[in-house]
Short mmCIF file of C-alpha atoms and ligand atoms in Angstrom, two decimals:
data_model
loop_
_atom_site.label_atom_id
_atom_site.label_comp_id
_atom_site.label_asym_id
_atom_site.label_seq_id
_atom_site.Cartn_x
_atom_site.Cartn_y
_atom_site.Cartn_z
CA UNK A 6 -24.61 -18.47 -3.74
CA UNK A 7 -26.79 -17.59 -6.74
CA UNK A 8 -25.17 -15.27 -9.27
CA UNK A 9 -23.52 -12.55 -7.18
CA UNK A 10 -23.96 -8.85 -7.92
CA UNK A 11 -20.20 -8.56 -8.14
CA UNK A 12 -17.38 -10.98 -8.86
CA UNK A 13 -13.93 -9.76 -7.85
CA UNK A 14 -10.97 -11.51 -9.44
CA UNK A 15 -7.82 -11.40 -7.28
CA UNK A 16 -7.48 -11.62 -3.50
CA UNK A 17 -4.77 -9.05 -2.97
CA UNK A 18 -5.33 -5.84 -1.06
CA UNK A 19 -7.22 -4.16 -3.92
CA UNK A 20 -9.59 -7.06 -4.61
CA UNK A 21 -10.30 -7.81 -0.95
CA UNK A 22 -10.87 -4.12 -0.11
CA UNK A 23 -13.29 -3.76 -3.02
CA UNK A 24 -15.17 -6.92 -2.01
CA UNK A 25 -15.47 -5.74 1.60
CA UNK A 26 -16.68 -2.27 0.61
CA UNK A 27 -19.26 -3.71 -1.79
CA UNK A 28 -20.58 -6.04 0.93
CA UNK A 29 -20.90 -3.11 3.30
CA UNK A 30 -23.02 -1.35 0.69
CA UNK A 31 -25.37 -4.32 0.50
CA UNK A 32 -24.15 -6.17 -2.61
CA UNK A 33 -23.66 -9.91 -2.89
CA UNK A 34 -20.01 -10.64 -3.64
CA UNK A 35 -17.80 -13.49 -4.77
CA UNK A 36 -14.00 -13.27 -4.75
CA UNK A 37 -12.16 -15.61 -7.10
CA UNK A 38 -8.44 -16.01 -6.44
CA UNK A 39 -6.36 -18.06 -8.86
CA UNK A 40 -3.69 -19.10 -6.36
CA UNK A 41 -4.03 -18.19 -2.66
CA UNK A 42 -4.80 -15.16 -0.50
CA UNK A 43 -1.98 -12.65 -0.83
CA UNK A 44 -0.22 -14.68 -3.53
CA UNK A 45 0.90 -11.46 -5.22
CA UNK A 46 2.57 -8.38 -3.85
CA UNK A 47 0.02 -8.09 -1.04
CA UNK A 48 1.45 -11.15 0.68
CA UNK A 49 4.48 -9.27 1.96
CA UNK A 50 5.85 -7.91 5.19
CA UNK A 51 6.36 -4.13 4.85
CA UNK A 52 3.03 -2.26 5.12
CA UNK A 53 3.97 1.41 5.59
CA UNK A 54 1.04 3.80 5.29
CA UNK A 55 3.13 6.91 4.79
CA UNK A 56 2.09 10.36 3.55
CA UNK A 57 3.44 12.37 0.65
CA UNK A 58 5.36 15.48 1.69
CA UNK A 59 2.93 18.34 2.37
CA UNK A 60 3.74 20.57 -0.61
CA UNK A 61 2.97 20.89 -4.35
CA UNK A 62 -0.52 19.62 -3.57
CA UNK A 63 -2.40 17.67 -6.24
CA UNK A 64 -5.36 15.33 -6.49
CA UNK A 65 -3.21 12.21 -5.95
CA UNK A 66 -1.80 13.58 -2.68
CA UNK A 67 -5.26 14.72 -1.54
CA UNK A 68 -6.73 11.28 -2.32
CA UNK A 69 -3.98 9.56 -0.37
CA UNK A 70 -4.39 11.93 2.57
CA UNK A 71 -8.10 11.08 2.77
CA UNK A 72 -7.18 7.38 2.74
CA UNK A 73 -4.62 7.80 5.53
CA UNK A 74 -6.95 9.89 7.69
CA UNK A 75 -9.77 7.37 7.27
CA UNK A 76 -7.65 4.24 7.66
CA UNK A 77 -7.87 3.84 11.43
CA UNK A 78 -11.65 3.72 11.43
CA UNK A 79 -11.80 1.61 8.26
CA UNK A 80 -9.48 -1.07 9.65
CA UNK A 81 -11.24 -0.99 13.04
CA UNK A 82 -14.48 -1.88 11.24
CA UNK A 83 -12.76 -4.73 9.39
CA UNK A 84 -11.41 -6.08 12.67
CA UNK A 85 -14.71 -5.74 14.41
CA UNK A 86 -16.61 -7.53 11.61
CA UNK A 87 -14.27 -10.48 11.25
CA UNK A 88 -12.49 -10.65 14.60
CA UNK A 89 -9.03 -10.72 13.01
CA UNK A 90 -6.40 -8.07 13.74
CA UNK A 91 -4.91 -6.31 10.68
CA UNK A 92 -2.12 -5.01 12.95
CA UNK A 93 -2.92 -1.40 12.12
CA UNK A 94 -1.35 1.32 14.27
CA UNK A 95 -0.77 5.02 13.68
CA UNK A 96 2.73 5.14 15.08
CA UNK A 97 4.03 8.29 13.33
CA UNK A 98 7.43 8.45 11.69
CA UNK A 99 10.92 9.90 12.24
CA UNK A 100 13.21 11.15 9.46
CA UNK A 101 16.66 12.68 9.92
CA UNK A 102 17.41 16.20 8.69
CA UNK A 103 20.81 16.42 7.02
CA UNK A 104 21.75 20.12 7.10
CA UNK A 105 20.59 23.73 7.44
CA UNK A 106 18.95 23.78 3.99
CA UNK A 107 16.99 20.63 4.76
CA UNK A 108 16.04 22.08 8.14
CA UNK A 109 14.63 25.23 6.50
CA UNK A 110 12.67 23.07 4.05
CA UNK A 111 11.34 20.91 6.86
CA UNK A 112 10.09 24.01 8.68
CA UNK A 113 8.40 25.26 5.51
CA UNK A 114 6.68 21.88 5.16
CA UNK A 115 5.59 22.04 8.79
CA UNK A 116 3.78 25.27 7.91
CA UNK A 117 2.07 23.85 4.82
CA UNK A 118 1.08 20.71 6.74
CA UNK A 119 -0.89 22.91 9.15
CA UNK A 120 -3.27 23.79 6.32
CA UNK A 121 -3.08 20.75 4.07
CA UNK A 122 -3.43 18.20 6.86
CA UNK A 123 -6.45 20.02 8.25
CA UNK A 124 -5.26 19.97 11.83
CA UNK A 125 -5.68 16.18 11.90
CA UNK A 126 -1.95 15.39 11.88
CA UNK A 127 1.29 17.28 12.46
CA UNK A 128 4.63 17.58 10.72
CA UNK A 129 6.92 18.62 13.56
CA UNK A 130 10.62 19.38 13.84
CA UNK A 131 12.03 17.90 17.04
CA UNK A 132 15.56 17.65 18.48
CA UNK A 133 17.29 14.29 18.60
CA UNK A 134 17.28 12.72 22.06
CA UNK A 135 19.92 10.01 21.70
CA UNK A 136 17.31 7.27 22.00
CA UNK A 137 18.28 3.88 20.60
CA UNK A 138 15.25 4.02 18.27
CA UNK A 139 16.24 7.16 16.40
CA UNK A 140 18.03 7.66 13.08
CA UNK A 141 21.35 9.49 13.22
CA UNK A 142 20.78 13.12 12.19
CA UNK A 143 23.70 15.34 11.15
CA UNK A 144 21.74 18.51 11.98
CA UNK A 145 20.61 17.21 15.36
CA UNK A 146 16.97 17.58 14.24
CA UNK A 147 14.32 15.12 13.11
CA UNK A 148 11.03 15.36 11.28
CA UNK A 149 8.31 13.70 13.30
CA UNK A 150 5.01 13.28 11.47
CA UNK A 151 1.99 11.98 13.32
CA UNK A 152 0.15 10.78 10.21
CA UNK A 153 2.23 7.75 9.21
CA UNK A 154 0.73 4.41 10.17
CA UNK A 155 1.44 0.77 9.46
CA UNK A 156 -0.37 -2.49 9.08
CA UNK A 157 0.97 -5.94 8.45
CA UNK A 158 0.19 -6.84 4.83
CA UNK A 159 -0.58 -10.51 5.50
CA UNK A 160 -2.54 -9.74 8.65
CA UNK A 161 -4.53 -7.09 6.77
CA UNK A 162 -5.44 -9.55 4.01
CA UNK A 163 -6.40 -12.18 6.61
CA UNK A 164 -8.53 -9.62 8.47
CA UNK A 165 -10.35 -8.75 5.25
CA UNK A 166 -10.96 -12.41 4.43
CA UNK A 167 -12.48 -12.88 7.89
CA UNK A 168 -14.65 -9.76 7.55
CA UNK A 169 -15.82 -10.68 4.04
CA UNK A 170 -16.72 -14.20 5.13
CA UNK A 171 -18.51 -12.96 8.26
CA UNK A 172 -20.62 -10.62 6.11
CA UNK A 173 -21.68 -13.42 3.76
CA UNK A 174 -19.16 -12.93 0.97
CA UNK A 175 -17.83 -15.99 -0.83
CA UNK A 176 -14.15 -16.60 -1.52
CA UNK A 177 -13.13 -19.28 -4.01
CA UNK A 178 -9.51 -20.35 -4.46
CA UNK A 179 -8.52 -21.94 -7.76
CA UNK A 180 -10.90 -22.61 -10.60
CA UNK A 181 -14.38 -21.17 -10.29
CA UNK A 182 -17.39 -21.38 -12.58
CA UNK A 183 -17.83 -18.20 -14.65
CA UNK A 184 -20.42 -15.73 -13.40
CA UNK A 185 -22.49 -13.14 -15.19
CA UNK A 186 -22.85 -9.64 -13.77
CA UNK A 187 -20.15 -7.13 -12.94
CA UNK A 188 -16.57 -8.37 -12.87
CA UNK A 189 -13.71 -6.45 -11.24
CA UNK A 190 -10.21 -7.52 -12.20
CA UNK A 191 -7.84 -6.72 -9.34
CA UNK A 192 -5.22 -9.16 -10.50
CA UNK A 193 -2.01 -7.21 -9.94
CA UNK A 194 0.96 -7.71 -12.24
CA UNK A 195 -0.73 -10.60 -14.12
CA UNK A 196 -3.67 -8.27 -14.74
CA UNK A 197 -1.43 -5.59 -16.22
CA UNK A 198 -0.02 -8.13 -18.67
CA UNK A 199 -3.52 -9.34 -19.47
CA UNK A 200 -4.91 -5.85 -20.09
CA UNK A 201 -1.86 -5.00 -22.22
CA UNK A 202 -2.59 -7.89 -24.57
CA UNK A 203 -3.13 -6.73 -28.16
CA UNK A 204 -2.08 -3.15 -27.42
CA UNK A 205 0.82 -1.47 -29.14
CA UNK A 206 2.53 -0.78 -25.82
CA UNK A 207 2.05 -2.25 -22.35
CA UNK A 208 -0.20 -0.35 -19.96
CA UNK A 209 2.03 -1.25 -17.05
CA UNK A 210 4.85 -3.35 -15.76
CA UNK A 211 6.11 -5.16 -12.67
CA UNK A 212 8.75 -3.72 -10.37
CA UNK A 213 10.32 -6.25 -8.06
CA UNK A 214 10.88 -5.44 -4.39
CA UNK A 215 12.82 -7.37 -1.75
CA UNK A 216 12.27 -6.85 1.97
CA UNK A 217 13.27 -8.45 5.26
CA UNK A 218 11.75 -8.95 8.70
CA UNK A 219 14.01 -8.91 11.77
CA UNK A 220 13.04 -10.35 15.12
CA UNK A 221 12.87 -7.20 17.30
CA UNK A 222 10.01 -5.70 19.25
CA UNK A 223 9.31 -2.10 18.19
CA UNK A 224 5.53 -2.42 17.93
CA UNK A 225 4.75 0.87 19.67
CA UNK A 226 7.68 2.85 18.30
CA UNK A 227 7.54 5.29 15.36
CA UNK A 228 8.46 4.19 11.89
CA UNK A 229 11.81 5.38 10.61
CA UNK A 230 12.59 6.56 7.11
CA UNK A 231 16.29 7.12 6.56
CA UNK A 232 18.61 6.84 3.57
CA UNK A 233 15.75 5.49 1.44
CA UNK A 234 14.94 2.72 3.95
CA UNK A 235 11.60 2.08 5.61
CA UNK A 236 12.03 0.55 9.08
CA UNK A 237 8.72 -0.51 10.60
CA UNK A 238 7.95 -2.08 13.94
CA UNK A 239 5.04 -4.49 13.53
CA UNK A 240 2.56 -5.81 16.05
CA UNK A 241 3.96 -9.34 15.83
CA UNK A 242 7.38 -8.45 17.26
CA UNK A 243 9.12 -8.11 13.92
CA UNK A 244 10.71 -5.08 12.30
CA UNK A 245 10.27 -4.82 8.53
CA UNK A 246 13.05 -3.40 6.40
CA UNK A 247 12.06 -2.28 2.90
CA UNK A 248 12.67 -2.34 0.02
CA UNK A 249 14.62 -2.75 -3.19
CA UNK A 250 13.17 -1.41 -6.44
CA UNK A 251 14.14 -3.54 -9.45
CA UNK A 252 12.88 -2.98 -12.96
CA UNK A 253 14.92 -5.85 -14.40
CA UNK A 254 14.28 -9.20 -12.80
CA UNK A 255 13.78 -12.81 -13.82
CA UNK A 256 12.71 -14.57 -10.62
CA UNK A 257 9.81 -12.75 -8.92
CA UNK A 258 10.27 -14.27 -5.48
CA UNK A 259 14.01 -14.83 -4.99
CA UNK A 260 16.10 -12.68 -2.66
CA UNK A 261 19.79 -11.94 -3.08
CA UNK A 262 22.75 -9.78 -2.09
CA UNK A 263 20.72 -6.60 -2.65
CA UNK A 264 18.65 -7.56 0.36
CA UNK A 265 21.79 -8.29 2.40
CA UNK A 266 22.88 -4.72 1.62
CA UNK A 267 19.51 -3.36 2.76
CA UNK A 268 19.70 -5.28 6.03
CA UNK A 269 23.26 -4.06 6.62
CA UNK A 270 22.15 -0.46 5.97
CA UNK A 271 19.32 -0.81 8.47
CA UNK A 272 21.63 -2.25 11.11
CA UNK A 273 24.08 0.64 10.51
CA UNK A 274 21.28 3.19 10.76
CA UNK A 275 19.87 1.65 13.95
CA UNK A 276 22.59 -0.17 15.90
CA UNK A 277 19.94 -1.63 18.22
CA UNK A 278 19.09 -3.94 15.28
CA UNK A 279 22.67 -5.17 14.94
CA UNK A 280 22.06 -8.58 16.49
CA UNK A 281 18.35 -8.94 15.71
CA UNK A 282 17.93 -12.24 13.86
CA UNK A 283 16.49 -12.25 10.35
CA UNK A 284 13.03 -13.76 10.64
CA UNK A 285 12.15 -13.68 6.94
CA UNK A 286 13.38 -12.62 3.52
CA UNK A 287 10.65 -11.88 0.99
CA UNK A 288 10.22 -10.56 -2.54
CA UNK A 289 7.24 -9.62 -4.69
CA UNK A 290 6.28 -7.79 -7.84
CA UNK A 291 4.64 -4.38 -7.50
CA UNK A 292 2.05 -3.71 -10.20
CA UNK A 293 3.03 -0.38 -11.79
CA UNK A 294 0.77 1.28 -14.36
CA UNK A 295 2.30 3.40 -17.09
CA UNK A 296 1.10 6.55 -15.29
CA UNK A 297 2.55 5.20 -11.99
CA UNK A 298 -0.80 6.00 -10.35
CA UNK A 299 -3.57 3.55 -9.53
CA UNK A 300 -5.38 2.54 -12.71
CA UNK A 301 -9.11 2.34 -12.18
CA UNK A 302 -12.26 2.15 -14.27
CA UNK A 303 -14.25 0.23 -16.86
CA UNK A 304 -12.24 -2.21 -18.94
CA UNK A 305 -12.21 -0.65 -22.44
CA UNK A 306 -14.35 -2.66 -24.87
CA UNK A 307 -15.38 -5.26 -22.28
CA UNK A 308 -18.87 -4.44 -21.04
CA UNK A 309 -19.43 -5.11 -17.30
CA UNK A 310 -15.73 -5.67 -16.72
CA UNK A 311 -13.64 -3.26 -14.64
CA UNK A 312 -9.98 -2.89 -13.71
CA UNK A 313 -8.49 -1.93 -10.34
CA UNK A 314 -4.73 -2.09 -10.59
CA UNK A 315 -1.51 -0.07 -10.36
CA UNK A 316 -1.08 0.02 -6.58
CA UNK A 317 2.68 0.14 -7.20
CA UNK A 318 4.50 1.25 -4.02
CA UNK A 319 1.50 2.47 -2.04
CA UNK A 320 -1.25 -0.04 -2.73
CA UNK A 321 -1.99 -0.58 0.97
CA UNK A 322 -2.09 3.16 1.58
CA UNK A 323 -4.55 3.74 -1.28
CA UNK A 324 -6.69 0.57 -1.09
CA UNK A 325 -9.48 2.04 1.06
CA UNK A 326 -10.05 4.95 -1.35
CA UNK A 327 -9.61 2.76 -4.42
CA UNK A 328 -12.29 0.43 -3.06
CA UNK A 329 -14.72 3.31 -2.50
CA UNK A 330 -14.23 4.63 -6.07
CA UNK A 331 -14.60 1.20 -7.63
CA UNK A 332 -17.77 0.40 -5.72
CA UNK A 333 -19.24 3.83 -6.56
CA UNK A 334 -18.65 3.04 -10.21
CA UNK A 335 -19.62 -0.61 -10.37
CA UNK A 336 -22.64 -0.67 -8.07
CA UNK A 337 -23.98 2.87 -8.40
CA UNK A 338 -22.69 3.98 -11.82
CA UNK A 339 -21.12 7.03 -10.11
CA UNK A 340 -17.71 8.02 -11.40
CA UNK A 341 -15.69 9.39 -8.46
CA UNK A 342 -12.29 8.36 -9.87
CA UNK A 343 -9.66 11.12 -9.80
CA UNK A 344 -8.57 12.05 -13.35
CA UNK A 345 -4.98 10.91 -12.76
CA UNK A 346 -6.21 7.44 -11.84
CA UNK A 347 -8.21 6.76 -14.98
CA UNK A 348 -7.28 3.87 -17.25
CA UNK A 349 -6.96 6.37 -20.10
CA UNK A 350 -3.94 7.86 -18.32
CA UNK A 351 -2.05 4.59 -18.88
CA UNK A 352 -3.23 3.65 -22.38
C1 LIG B 7 8.73 -5.23 -1.33
C2 LIG B 7 7.43 -4.46 -1.38
C3 LIG B 7 7.17 -3.52 -0.41
C4 LIG B 7 5.99 -2.79 -0.44
N1 LIG B 7 5.75 -1.90 0.56
C5 LIG B 7 4.58 -1.24 0.58
C6 LIG B 7 4.29 -0.37 1.65
O1 LIG B 7 5.09 -0.22 2.56
N2 LIG B 7 3.11 0.29 1.64
C7 LIG B 7 2.20 0.13 0.63
O2 LIG B 7 1.14 0.76 0.67
N3 LIG B 7 2.45 -0.70 -0.40
C8 LIG B 7 3.61 -1.38 -0.45
N4 LIG B 7 3.90 -2.21 -1.49
C9 LIG B 7 3.00 -2.23 -2.64
C10 LIG B 7 1.79 -3.12 -2.41
O3 LIG B 7 2.21 -4.34 -1.89
C11 LIG B 7 1.03 -3.29 -3.75
O4 LIG B 7 0.71 -2.03 -4.30
C12 LIG B 7 -0.26 -4.08 -3.53
O5 LIG B 7 0.01 -5.28 -2.87
C13 LIG B 7 -0.96 -4.37 -4.86
O6 LIG B 7 -2.10 -5.10 -4.53
P1 LIG B 7 -3.03 -5.76 -5.63
O7 LIG B 7 -4.19 -6.33 -4.92
O8 LIG B 7 -3.32 -4.78 -6.72
O9 LIG B 7 -2.15 -6.87 -6.34
P2 LIG B 7 -1.61 -8.29 -5.79
O10 LIG B 7 -1.36 -8.26 -4.35
O11 LIG B 7 -0.50 -8.70 -6.66
O12 LIG B 7 -2.85 -9.27 -5.96
C14 LIG B 7 -3.27 -9.78 -7.20
C15 LIG B 7 -3.92 -11.14 -6.94
O13 LIG B 7 -4.58 -11.56 -8.14
C16 LIG B 7 -4.37 -12.95 -8.28
N5 LIG B 7 -4.62 -13.27 -9.70
C17 LIG B 7 -3.80 -13.04 -10.75
N6 LIG B 7 -4.43 -13.42 -11.90
C18 LIG B 7 -5.66 -13.89 -11.54
C19 LIG B 7 -6.79 -14.37 -12.28
N7 LIG B 7 -6.78 -14.47 -13.62
N8 LIG B 7 -7.89 -14.72 -11.59
C20 LIG B 7 -7.93 -14.62 -10.23
N9 LIG B 7 -6.90 -14.18 -9.49
C21 LIG B 7 -5.77 -13.79 -10.14
C22 LIG B 7 -2.95 -13.17 -7.81
O14 LIG B 7 -2.72 -14.54 -7.45
C23 LIG B 7 -2.90 -12.24 -6.61
O15 LIG B 7 -3.29 -12.89 -5.42
C24 LIG B 7 5.06 -2.99 -1.50
C25 LIG B 7 5.31 -3.94 -2.47
C26 LIG B 7 6.49 -4.70 -2.42
C27 LIG B 7 6.74 -5.75 -3.46
#
């Protein structure tokens, strides 16, 4: 390829989504990945696309809602272009309701969801049924939202690679010759360290997360969120259990007793998982900007260089919208980045 219009550094969910969106808008694109596809936090196993609670509305929640509502179509296009399944499904989600106060709050949120979710998804209060795939609820009631979806992180990255390649994009692993033209740095935790260099305080940090996959088929069943645990049936016959949140860590990829505790909690919450074998234990480092929001925009003092980082705990949920904003900015010079997501918010 001659000099591409856009070089994207980093083949995690942010970089790949940006590359795919730019190709769809007619640009020539090269992705340069230092290690391998999904080498960072995008190479994991969790993949919840879960909404914020429908209250105290702000631009971050509105942005994420747009992403979630558009995700089904977006991922269908990726699959159709490249022929690889990202394992997306809008399965909905169940959450237990602890007591009368929580029940009243859940009803209030059901009302606000009617407006805020634009009639395109529901936040319902339903009675427990005693099904094996249901969290225990002290009140006998559950929240069932119909917005929550999931994809498999690795499958989603593979689907994007296939779509990018099918559309003529180039992906280079390892060393690549430097290019001129626009450069987007979607390099996750390493990128936060890099962009912090020479500043008086870091613009972000890495928060480790451990997760597990159990061998159990719940592919068509709703996600469960209980006691801080995400329990997600994937299309490959595994159930993901996530995740720890560790600010102090030394080894980015090791798993330990904290994950054993998580697995035990999941088995206690859903006894049908009691004998499901552990298929995988995994850990990664979530890139967290100082503002905790995605961190998007032109790299200060580096002409033609841009940063897309800070996916933190919801990078997969936000990636479609992040990609649209970044491509608006880099290709068209249009700034559609929400104020909370600007790099200035983390400097
Ligand atoms: C345990 C866990 C559970 C999670 N669960 C969810 C979830 O349920 N839902 C959700 O939405 N999100 C979840 N996340 C968060 C999500 O995984 C991240 O927000 C997202 O992966 C960040 O993607 P990224 O592309 O910015 O970074 P990364 O995936 O880290 O990608 C950065 C890439 O850049 C490469 N790179 C680094 N330096 C260079 C360089 N100089 N040149 C070229 N390439 C370079 C790296 O090798 C890497 O491949 C979870 C994260 C963890 C750890």
